[in-house]
XYZ file of C-alpha atoms in Angstrom:
674
model
C -47.307 31.935 -48.148
C -45.155 28.710 -48.045
C -42.252 28.606 -49.120
C -42.418 25.954 -51.280
C -46.063 25.954 -52.617
C -44.977 29.540 -53.525
C -43.514 28.491 -56.302
C -45.075 24.961 -55.840
C -41.414 23.396 -57.127
C -38.972 24.719 -58.839
C -37.580 28.066 -57.147
C -37.720 28.061 -53.861
C -35.836 24.294 -53.393
C -32.516 24.751 -52.957
C -34.272 25.614 -48.896
C -34.751 21.678 -48.858
C -31.414 20.422 -48.712
C -30.285 16.362 -47.967
C -28.646 15.356 -44.904
C -25.923 13.574 -47.060
C -23.678 16.114 -47.295
C -22.472 14.641 -51.192
C -26.455 14.733 -52.373
C -26.255 17.829 -51.301
C -23.880 18.712 -54.216
C -27.715 18.146 -55.970
C -29.199 20.036 -54.386
C -27.035 22.859 -55.600
C -26.530 22.171 -59.109
C -30.778 21.302 -58.988
C -30.539 24.567 -57.835
C -28.333 26.634 -60.300
C -30.589 25.213 -63.060
C -32.764 27.804 -62.168
C -31.520 30.363 -62.299
C -29.978 29.386 -66.633
C -33.186 28.811 -67.124
C -34.473 31.828 -65.836
C -31.304 33.427 -66.855
C -31.852 32.043 -71.074
C -36.035 32.731 -70.743
C -35.553 36.142 -69.788
C -32.982 36.694 -72.981
C -35.269 34.764 -75.630
C -37.858 36.950 -74.655
C -36.351 40.545 -74.171
C -34.720 39.822 -78.378
C -38.200 38.661 -79.138
C -39.807 41.985 -77.204
C -38.006 44.377 -79.416
C -40.030 43.312 -82.391
C -43.516 42.789 -80.116
C -42.561 47.068 -79.359
C -42.016 48.155 -82.850
C -45.357 45.831 -84.101
C -47.692 47.511 -81.386
C -50.339 49.952 -82.904
C -49.721 51.869 -78.834
C -46.135 52.682 -79.151
C -46.016 53.293 -83.480
C -48.970 56.033 -82.754
C -46.484 57.700 -79.552
C -43.654 58.054 -82.253
C -46.095 59.220 -84.343
C -46.076 56.305 -87.905
C -47.532 54.515 -88.928
C -45.223 51.370 -90.191
C -48.818 48.608 -90.099
C -48.494 46.775 -93.112
C -51.037 43.368 -94.214
C -50.471 40.585 -91.901
C -48.546 43.100 -89.185
C -51.040 42.194 -86.620
C -50.732 38.830 -87.568
C -46.529 38.716 -86.996
C -47.617 40.656 -83.939
C -50.021 37.962 -82.227
C -47.039 34.565 -83.609
C -44.846 36.650 -81.526
C -46.827 37.516 -78.280
C -47.676 33.667 -78.491
C -44.061 32.490 -78.185
C -43.524 35.083 -75.375
C -46.754 33.865 -73.457
C -45.712 30.015 -73.690
C -42.581 30.516 -73.854
C -41.488 32.971 -71.005
C -44.072 32.775 -68.871
C -43.777 28.942 -68.314
C -42.583 29.300 -64.677
C -45.860 30.941 -64.021
C -48.739 29.114 -65.796
C -47.492 25.208 -64.890
C -47.751 28.318 -61.074
C -50.660 28.741 -61.557
C -52.454 25.130 -63.084
C -50.784 23.065 -59.861
C -51.566 26.236 -57.342
C -54.724 25.874 -58.859
C -54.637 21.967 -58.369
C -53.649 22.068 -55.160
C -56.528 25.485 -54.006
C -53.904 27.814 -52.575
C -53.584 30.096 -54.975
C -50.709 32.509 -54.701
C -48.188 34.631 -56.137
C -48.332 32.498 -59.460
C -51.585 32.156 -59.626
C -52.138 35.447 -59.884
C -49.323 36.204 -62.391
C -50.672 33.281 -64.834
C -53.898 34.998 -63.968
C -53.012 38.186 -65.374
C -50.887 37.363 -68.244
C -53.340 34.307 -69.636
C -56.019 37.355 -69.083
C -54.068 40.184 -71.229
C -52.833 37.678 -73.663
C -55.437 35.735 -74.182
C -57.690 39.682 -75.269
C -54.858 40.516 -77.429
C -56.307 37.591 -79.319
C -59.705 37.920 -79.636
C -58.344 41.506 -80.552
C -56.730 40.399 -83.735
C -59.517 38.454 -84.546
C -61.389 40.735 -84.541
C -62.916 41.732 -81.343
C -62.810 46.256 -81.469
C -60.149 47.935 -79.037
C -56.117 47.607 -79.109
C -54.798 44.666 -78.286
C -51.928 44.976 -74.901
C -48.972 42.542 -75.833
C -46.896 44.985 -75.855
C -47.114 44.710 -72.149
C -47.953 41.216 -71.773
C -44.325 41.425 -73.217
C -43.257 43.580 -71.142
C -44.780 42.312 -67.878
C -42.933 38.565 -67.940
C -39.674 39.887 -69.275
C -39.646 42.155 -65.670
C -40.796 39.114 -63.660
C -38.800 36.682 -65.567
C -35.658 39.228 -64.726
C -36.966 39.386 -60.331
C -37.252 35.472 -60.390
C -33.103 35.493 -61.271
C -31.887 38.410 -59.957
C -33.989 36.560 -56.691
C -33.621 33.471 -56.918
C -30.203 34.830 -56.923
C -30.790 36.105 -53.285
C -32.347 33.508 -52.591
C -29.428 30.365 -53.324
C -27.003 33.354 -51.441
C -29.154 33.383 -48.050
C -28.885 29.286 -48.818
C -25.855 28.478 -49.824
C -24.850 29.461 -45.586
C -26.090 26.137 -45.653
C -24.520 24.367 -48.852
C -20.750 26.340 -47.053
C -21.980 23.759 -43.775
C -22.406 21.043 -46.224
C -19.211 20.816 -48.128
C -16.674 21.474 -44.770
C -16.919 17.334 -45.102
C -14.529 16.625 -47.531
C -14.671 13.955 -50.165
C -12.031 11.603 -49.165
C -9.569 10.363 -46.405
C -6.455 9.322 -45.853
C -7.354 5.151 -44.555
C -4.632 3.288 -42.823
C -4.784 -0.217 -43.464
C -1.546 -2.766 -42.477
C 2.010 -1.477 -44.668
C -0.102 1.250 -45.844
C -2.330 4.276 -46.629
C -5.827 4.270 -49.454
C -8.123 6.067 -49.864
C -11.476 6.215 -49.651
C -14.851 7.927 -49.793
C -15.915 9.261 -46.251
C -18.785 8.266 -46.408
C -17.870 4.784 -45.946
C -15.688 5.093 -43.214
C -17.213 3.042 -40.163
C -16.299 3.425 -36.376
C -13.005 2.169 -35.441
C -11.320 2.580 -38.722
C -8.419 4.665 -38.606
C -7.580 7.794 -40.709
C -4.229 9.657 -41.379
C -4.520 13.418 -41.878
C -2.032 15.511 -43.718
C -0.985 19.193 -42.867
C -3.472 21.673 -43.267
C -5.669 19.137 -44.572
C -9.875 18.643 -43.758
C -10.614 16.240 -41.593
C -12.879 13.643 -42.549
C -14.352 11.978 -39.382
C -14.891 12.487 -35.985
C -12.792 10.583 -34.115
C -9.840 10.675 -31.662
C -6.722 10.888 -31.979
C -4.557 7.541 -32.442
C -1.208 9.112 -32.280
C 1.033 12.693 -33.827
C -1.001 16.707 -32.210
C -1.594 19.458 -34.207
C -2.992 22.640 -34.192
C -7.026 22.419 -35.397
C -9.493 25.864 -36.422
C -12.814 24.616 -35.842
C -14.002 27.936 -36.291
C -16.758 27.411 -38.551
C -17.840 24.591 -36.282
C -17.761 25.968 -32.931
C -17.495 29.926 -33.336
C -14.485 29.245 -31.701
C -11.846 31.662 -33.364
C -8.367 30.592 -31.738
C -7.118 27.333 -33.101
C -7.385 24.303 -30.366
C -4.656 22.234 -29.974
C -5.086 19.001 -29.675
C -3.248 16.019 -28.536
C -3.324 12.409 -29.342
C -6.609 10.876 -25.964
C -8.075 14.900 -27.500
C -11.883 14.722 -29.626
C -11.005 16.058 -32.850
C -14.528 16.910 -35.290
C -14.625 16.669 -39.732
C -15.270 19.266 -41.217
C -11.971 21.010 -38.478
C -9.393 22.227 -40.762
C -5.510 20.812 -39.656
C -2.196 23.030 -38.296
C 0.995 22.250 -39.662
C 0.933 19.018 -37.757
C -0.268 15.676 -39.085
C -1.305 12.550 -37.452
C -4.333 9.348 -37.196
C -7.583 9.844 -35.682
C -9.719 5.881 -34.818
C -12.897 7.650 -36.140
C -16.054 6.942 -33.427
C -19.039 6.795 -36.318
C -19.387 6.844 -39.897
C -20.339 10.494 -41.581
C -24.047 10.436 -41.034
C -23.583 10.075 -37.714
C -21.839 13.288 -37.468
C -20.881 15.750 -35.204
C -21.397 18.003 -38.596
C -23.913 15.797 -40.040
C -26.290 17.233 -37.374
C -25.771 20.580 -36.882
C -26.027 20.391 -41.224
C -30.267 18.170 -40.877
C -29.726 20.947 -37.796
C -30.122 23.883 -39.630
C -32.651 21.743 -42.472
C -34.905 21.558 -40.241
C -34.994 24.947 -38.736
C -34.934 26.267 -41.945
C -38.545 24.219 -42.302
C -39.631 25.516 -39.203
C -42.597 27.799 -39.150
C -42.190 30.256 -36.163
C -45.066 32.853 -36.103
C -43.841 35.404 -37.488
C -43.630 33.498 -40.248
C -47.016 32.437 -39.754
C -48.388 35.524 -39.978
C -46.384 36.465 -42.689
C -48.879 33.428 -44.531
C -51.088 34.570 -42.681
C -51.437 38.004 -44.231
C -50.207 36.748 -47.956
C -52.854 34.765 -48.042
C -55.288 37.486 -47.502
C -52.585 39.695 -50.247
C -53.812 37.526 -52.859
C -57.295 37.191 -52.179
C -57.462 41.066 -52.603
C -55.663 41.033 -55.017
C -58.406 38.989 -57.385
C -60.874 40.663 -55.149
C -59.515 43.701 -56.577
C -58.649 43.117 -59.722
C -62.127 42.390 -59.904
C -63.489 45.315 -59.004
C -61.598 47.599 -60.728
C -62.261 45.915 -64.184
C -65.864 46.330 -63.139
C -66.077 49.920 -62.114
C -63.986 50.960 -64.898
C -66.221 49.258 -67.635
C -69.289 50.251 -65.736
C -68.381 53.899 -66.086
C -68.379 54.273 -69.660
C -64.269 53.584 -70.710
C -63.008 50.464 -72.504
C -62.597 47.105 -71.847
C -59.094 47.523 -73.450
C -58.755 50.189 -70.729
C -60.783 48.249 -67.424
C -58.134 45.299 -68.098
C -54.940 47.048 -67.856
C -56.773 48.093 -64.553
C -57.015 45.022 -63.714
C -54.079 43.109 -64.128
C -51.964 46.100 -62.918
C -53.683 46.140 -59.784
C -53.387 41.838 -60.272
C -49.441 42.512 -61.114
C -48.426 44.777 -58.090
C -50.592 42.658 -55.589
C -49.019 39.824 -55.938
C -47.696 38.935 -52.330
C -44.127 37.590 -53.667
C -42.111 40.270 -51.006
C -44.623 38.967 -47.880
C -44.142 35.767 -49.086
C -40.271 35.556 -49.503
C -40.335 38.187 -46.078
C -39.860 35.897 -43.657
C -38.397 32.401 -44.905
C -34.996 34.416 -46.824
C -34.095 35.892 -42.973
C -34.899 32.347 -41.508
C -32.588 30.072 -44.116
C -30.033 33.067 -43.026
C -30.381 32.932 -39.514
C -29.512 29.925 -38.972
C -27.070 29.662 -40.950
C -25.263 32.164 -39.858
C -25.955 30.702 -36.446
C -24.590 27.278 -36.660
C -21.229 28.845 -38.247
C -20.856 30.781 -35.000
C -21.773 27.540 -32.862
C -25.324 28.912 -32.247
C -27.260 26.028 -32.818
C -31.114 26.356 -33.589
C -33.734 23.913 -33.138
C -36.654 25.904 -31.763
C -37.638 28.839 -34.080
C -39.789 30.197 -32.444
C -37.769 29.823 -28.784
C -34.466 32.027 -31.429
C -36.986 34.895 -32.474
C -38.306 34.863 -28.454
C -34.950 35.804 -27.612
C -35.977 39.439 -27.579
C -38.115 39.070 -24.904
C -36.285 37.715 -21.895
C -35.916 39.594 -19.079
C -34.471 37.711 -17.159
C -31.046 35.078 -18.131
C -30.434 31.990 -15.668
C -27.113 31.038 -15.460
C -26.249 27.563 -14.129
C -22.401 28.520 -12.722
C -19.719 26.064 -12.783
C -18.501 25.268 -16.740
C -20.448 28.914 -18.422
C -19.360 31.489 -15.925
C -16.493 29.106 -14.218
C -14.338 27.350 -16.844
C -15.611 23.990 -14.679
C -11.620 23.493 -14.658
C -11.956 23.082 -10.332
C -8.596 21.797 -8.727
C -7.981 20.814 -5.275
C -7.296 24.173 -3.679
C -6.544 22.144 0.525
C -6.931 18.555 1.344
C -8.125 18.233 5.583
C -8.796 15.962 8.468
C -10.502 16.097 11.076
C -8.383 13.019 12.144
C -4.759 11.849 13.116
C -4.418 8.194 12.348
C -5.917 9.750 8.857
C -3.799 11.178 6.800
C -4.516 13.849 4.199
C -3.005 11.187 1.660
C -5.803 9.103 2.623
C -8.949 10.930 2.815
C -8.262 11.951 -0.839
C -6.754 8.651 -1.951
C -10.738 6.708 -0.193
C -12.279 9.499 -2.339
C -11.290 9.503 -5.121
C -12.622 6.129 -5.321
C -15.644 6.744 -5.335
C -15.284 9.378 -8.489
C -13.054 7.319 -10.738
C -16.267 6.776 -12.530
C -17.978 10.653 -12.471
C -18.099 12.905 -14.894
C -18.406 15.945 -13.107
C -15.726 18.012 -12.848
C -15.714 17.980 -8.953
C -14.695 14.342 -10.020
C -12.119 15.379 -12.235
C -10.510 17.354 -10.014
C -10.545 15.408 -7.480
C -8.847 13.069 -9.949
C -6.009 14.966 -11.252
C -4.812 15.558 -7.872
C -4.624 11.825 -7.258
C -3.187 11.520 -10.979
C -0.651 14.025 -9.697
C 0.295 12.967 -6.542
C 1.019 9.361 -8.087
C -1.656 7.681 -5.509
C -2.689 4.326 -7.072
C -6.205 4.275 -6.648
C -8.155 1.710 -4.673
C -10.978 -0.886 -6.022
C -15.051 0.607 -4.762
C -17.813 -1.403 -4.012
C -21.725 -1.230 -3.593
C -21.625 2.338 -5.215
C -24.646 4.301 -4.273
C -25.414 7.978 -6.220
C -27.103 10.535 -3.358
C -29.411 12.683 -5.107
C -27.324 16.086 -5.938
C -25.499 15.263 -2.164
C -23.024 12.991 -3.347
C -21.718 9.330 -3.889
C -20.896 5.941 -1.617
C -19.569 3.327 -1.359
C -17.310 0.597 -0.067
C -13.339 0.749 -0.064
C -10.610 -1.131 1.241
C -13.606 -2.633 3.780
C -15.644 0.821 5.184
C -18.478 2.924 4.210
C -16.944 5.170 2.693
C -19.477 9.288 1.556
C -18.558 11.457 -0.428
C -20.939 14.905 0.165
C -22.112 18.131 0.054
C -22.678 20.694 2.610
C -25.931 20.074 1.939
C -25.483 16.468 2.878
C -24.611 17.418 6.351
C -27.598 19.744 7.241
C -29.637 17.832 6.128
C -28.703 14.572 8.415
C -27.145 17.299 10.766
C -24.158 16.128 11.224
C -22.635 19.537 13.118
C -18.553 20.985 11.319
C -15.720 20.415 13.119
C -14.447 24.054 14.111
C -10.781 22.783 12.122
C -13.143 23.764 9.021
C -12.513 26.477 6.695
C -13.117 27.646 3.390
C -12.652 30.464 1.568
C -15.820 32.255 -0.205
C -14.188 30.839 -3.587
C -13.717 26.756 -2.832
C -16.639 24.273 -3.328
C -15.976 21.851 -0.914
C -16.778 18.125 -0.326
C -17.017 15.821 3.095
C -15.744 12.973 3.850
C -17.139 10.695 5.672
C -15.295 6.507 7.225
C -17.864 4.669 8.208
C -20.323 7.667 9.233
C -18.174 9.621 11.065
C -16.217 12.806 9.415
C -13.490 12.870 8.606
C -12.428 15.423 6.409
C -13.101 17.136 3.612
C -11.430 18.601 0.796
C -12.019 22.043 -0.961
C -11.575 22.639 -4.699
C -11.466 26.152 -5.916
C -12.915 27.299 -9.616
C -10.875 29.691 -11.661
C -13.837 32.577 -13.584
C -13.751 32.613 -17.153
C -12.223 35.757 -17.583
C -15.225 36.425 -20.486
C -18.241 35.962 -17.876
C -18.045 40.695 -16.202
C -17.940 42.087 -20.367
C -21.450 38.893 -21.444
C -23.054 40.589 -18.123
C -22.257 43.741 -18.446
C -23.698 43.380 -22.316
C -26.990 41.758 -20.028
C -26.894 44.769 -17.951
C -27.422 47.684 -20.951
C -29.596 45.226 -22.660
C -31.861 45.655 -19.081
C -31.653 42.036 -18.722
C -31.214 40.066 -15.464
C -28.672 37.993 -14.489
C -28.877 35.556 -11.567
C -26.091 32.970 -10.128
C -28.468 28.844 -10.007
C -25.681 26.770 -8.557
C -25.650 23.710 -6.328
C -22.635 25.517 -4.807
C -22.267 26.960 -1.405
C -23.570 30.293 -0.369
C -20.682 31.849 -0.473
C -19.306 30.587 -3.445
C -22.410 31.779 -4.752
C -22.597 35.620 -3.196
C -18.317 36.015 -4.468
C -18.273 34.466 -8.038
C -21.849 36.947 -8.390
C -21.172 39.516 -6.408
C -17.084 39.465 -8.665
C -19.055 39.790 -12.125
C -22.096 41.829 -10.869
C -24.903 40.158 -11.493
C -28.414 41.641 -9.572
C -28.410 37.729 -7.457
C -27.817 34.497 -6.840
C -29.376 31.056 -5.749
C -28.038 28.575 -3.872
C -27.520 25.030 -3.085
C -30.130 23.772 -5.506
C -30.573 20.030 -5.871
C -31.076 19.259 -10.137
C -34.878 19.345 -9.097
C -35.002 21.717 -7.242
C -33.309 23.799 -10.484
C -36.849 23.714 -11.598
C -38.634 25.514 -9.737
C -37.150 28.051 -8.431
C -37.664 28.817 -12.741
C -41.379 28.408 -12.065
C -40.735 30.988 -9.047
C -38.836 33.601 -11.135
C -41.623 33.005 -14.670
C -44.557 33.485 -11.900
C -43.124 37.162 -10.827
C -44.188 38.039 -14.356
C -40.315 37.280 -16.560
C -39.840 35.865 -19.432
C -36.360 33.201 -18.098
C -33.728 32.080 -19.903
C -31.677 28.970 -18.839
C -29.006 27.906 -19.491
C -27.672 24.411 -18.367
C -25.494 21.793 -19.674
C -28.819 19.561 -21.123
C -28.428 16.891 -18.727
C -28.932 16.812 -15.399
C -30.794 20.149 -15.968
C -33.074 19.421 -18.373
C -35.705 19.364 -16.516
C -34.999 23.144 -15.745
C -34.710 23.971 -19.557
C -38.055 22.315 -20.374
C -39.898 24.589 -18.266
C -37.970 27.817 -19.419
C -39.302 30.059 -21.556
C -36.296 29.427 -23.283
C -33.688 26.876 -22.666
C -29.981 26.684 -24.007
C -28.317 23.825 -23.494
C -24.051 24.444 -22.919
C -21.105 22.706 -24.086
C -22.842 19.711 -25.464
C -21.452 18.900 -28.094
C -21.958 16.956 -30.495
C -25.662 15.724 -28.397
C -27.030 17.615 -29.679
C -29.912 15.319 -30.560
C -31.044 14.960 -27.255
C -31.909 18.019 -25.600
C -34.649 19.437 -24.289
C -33.508 22.863 -25.232
C -34.584 24.657 -28.260
C -30.947 26.729 -28.536
C -27.554 24.166 -27.995
C -24.250 26.240 -27.950
C -21.379 24.916 -29.298
C -18.940 26.748 -26.359
C -20.094 27.524 -23.338
C -18.957 30.995 -23.619
C -21.688 33.515 -21.923
C -20.538 36.125 -24.413
C -22.555 33.627 -26.913
C -25.616 33.567 -25.033
C -24.900 37.684 -25.212
C -24.163 37.151 -28.867
C -27.453 34.654 -29.708
C -29.929 37.099 -28.107
C -28.434 39.989 -29.696
C -29.103 37.956 -33.143
C -32.761 36.876 -32.119
C -33.453 40.188 -31.507
C -31.633 41.594 -35.254
C -33.003 38.364 -37.263
C -37.099 39.693 -35.761
C -35.613 43.613 -36.492
C -35.108 42.455 -39.642
C -37.627 39.880 -40.979
C -40.501 42.778 -38.595
C -38.724 45.808 -41.515
C -38.981 42.376 -44.060
C -43.030 42.758 -42.912
C -43.656 46.095 -43.808
C -41.791 47.248 -46.306
C -44.084 44.198 -48.260
C -46.952 45.192 -47.461
C -46.543 48.707 -46.986
C -45.559 49.440 -50.985
C -48.617 47.697 -51.505
C -50.995 49.634 -49.536
C -49.207 53.067 -51.822
C -49.263 50.397 -55.025
C -53.263 49.523 -55.112
C -54.877 52.366 -55.270
C -52.364 53.825 -57.501
C -52.555 50.154 -59.733
C -56.635 50.485 -59.713
C -55.984 54.597 -60.875
C -57.361 56.699 -58.281
C -55.497 59.719 -59.552
C -56.533 59.376 -63.020
C -58.381 61.954 -63.258
C -55.056 63.731 -62.038
C -53.588 62.148 -65.200
C -51.277 59.687 -62.564
C -51.729 55.602 -64.114
C -49.338 53.256 -63.542
C -48.878 50.461 -66.450
C -48.876 46.706 -66.219
C -45.422 46.525 -66.564
C -44.678 50.027 -64.431
C -46.124 47.102 -61.487
C -44.716 44.853 -62.123
C -41.581 46.967 -62.253
C -42.864 47.491 -58.647
C -42.956 43.715 -57.198
C -39.488 43.481 -58.571
C -38.296 46.113 -56.550
C -39.947 44.476 -53.027
C -38.373 41.730 -53.634
C -35.354 42.572 -54.546
C -35.690 45.033 -51.731
C -36.716 42.096 -48.988
C -34.071 39.572 -50.508
C -31.382 42.455 -50.094
C -32.053 43.332 -46.530
C -32.303 40.316 -45.726
C -28.740 38.810 -47.263
C -27.378 41.982 -45.099
C -28.145 40.051 -41.044
C -24.952 39.273 -39.042
C -24.066 38.162 -36.240
C -22.451 40.586 -33.624
C -18.991 38.859 -31.529
């Protein structure tokens, strides 16, 4: 059953969080008020249930006493009416709204059951022959209120994970004005404002450090447990916790565009989105509602027509309807969804597509984009070789740096770092042109310079001179000057310490790992062998990555692709599950279903294992929520009546409440394995 229809705007609103971090508080307070309301109704009904039970003829009969007096049935009627209207109000209001929406659900069933019980008992007071069951009505409402109160507290626990994310954003910031520091509300900050962050405080906005340095704890945002050193020019994320230094930050954008706000919105959307499992649970809950009504009325007809009293037949009907409430079923999946989505976000795993996340259990092959995921992505120049005696090594790297100065590519960064170390001045480049997947070209100092991959040489049938020697782990770019091969620059990239562990765990889970890279075969083979991967695909251009993924799918593989989300977008979209890594604050634009804030390959393994654990919890909850009905429903209908086994409406209510609480507790035990 859809969450927000299940309690018709009353109970599960805490799942629908506001996107503004400061609005989130009122949502939370509203939910706390709802819990307080159920608690108050429970205690009032509890106080009234004692006298109702003592005045009930059936209870007196059990106790062997006769406390009837003139008008006692009217007092019983008055007390029960208060219980019915005041205690039953949430259910009656739910019955009306579900009936209006033509979507009968849990509230409809409970409302229907208590209305039948009350109406029949009132008729007895005013002359109909038979036994009233006011005491059953009171205990039924009492247990229902208690169940809702407990369950809402469990649900609140699941949504608290998101509240914690919302609360990461501090309410105030120290804005630096000429000659003074002034405290302002965080949501009034705009781009280019300067704020001061003192030791131990939370960073109030995304931005760049202007002066000062410190270590920041970003674990609640990225899952990275170690404090990260930040110096002038480094990016900081709102919500991270400052260590013992103080620094000034130039704000990058308003609070609503911050990384944290995007994460909260993403988590919120993912919590509201439906996956296949949720749709399955919704369908099951709808059917259970129909079964409850049909079985309830059928039970009444059977007992009444076989000669039982109308009171007995009614009691069976009420018990069947109460036991059949698809409450646990309605909560089975949404509770796990709320918990898993928010927990993931705290570990730097951002779920944008619920179905992709739940399908993680089906993955048979993970395709890794090498640079920056399995390796650190920090290329360092290991050698510069000139094929032409007239061109010095420094000239070669100077000309190459002119072409690379506007590129974000790791190779470009490596070349520029080397130029910086050698204190070489970078010349200007004109007529810049990118050669898709193969390199760049431009005019520098009047010469036409190209910096290209080995693939470009192959395609243009350019022979490599004999003195070319690169080892297996090096990535090489060739420099051409006026169409002549002038030399090459070799760069090496270090493999991440965590990569081998990640690949090993995948193997234990019977998941194949494939390396996909634009790099040369030697480098790919070396990395693949070092890490113990199943296979590698090398020298692929960005547009060919898509075809390689398709080939794997044609062979029956369920493929997860990890990439940096920008040039890998088509391949990520083609994969059964696209995982964008290290894309930081560009989380809104990606084609991937899942975004990993860190580029750590261990996170990919955590994600798959957590996807499996989440799915297990959902299935456990669904089995429990439907299974208990299979056992309890026939007992409620009176199948074993001849053997003396009969469930009262109150026992039915207890069973229903227990099943709901079991589901809530099971969902709350979900954890991300580190």
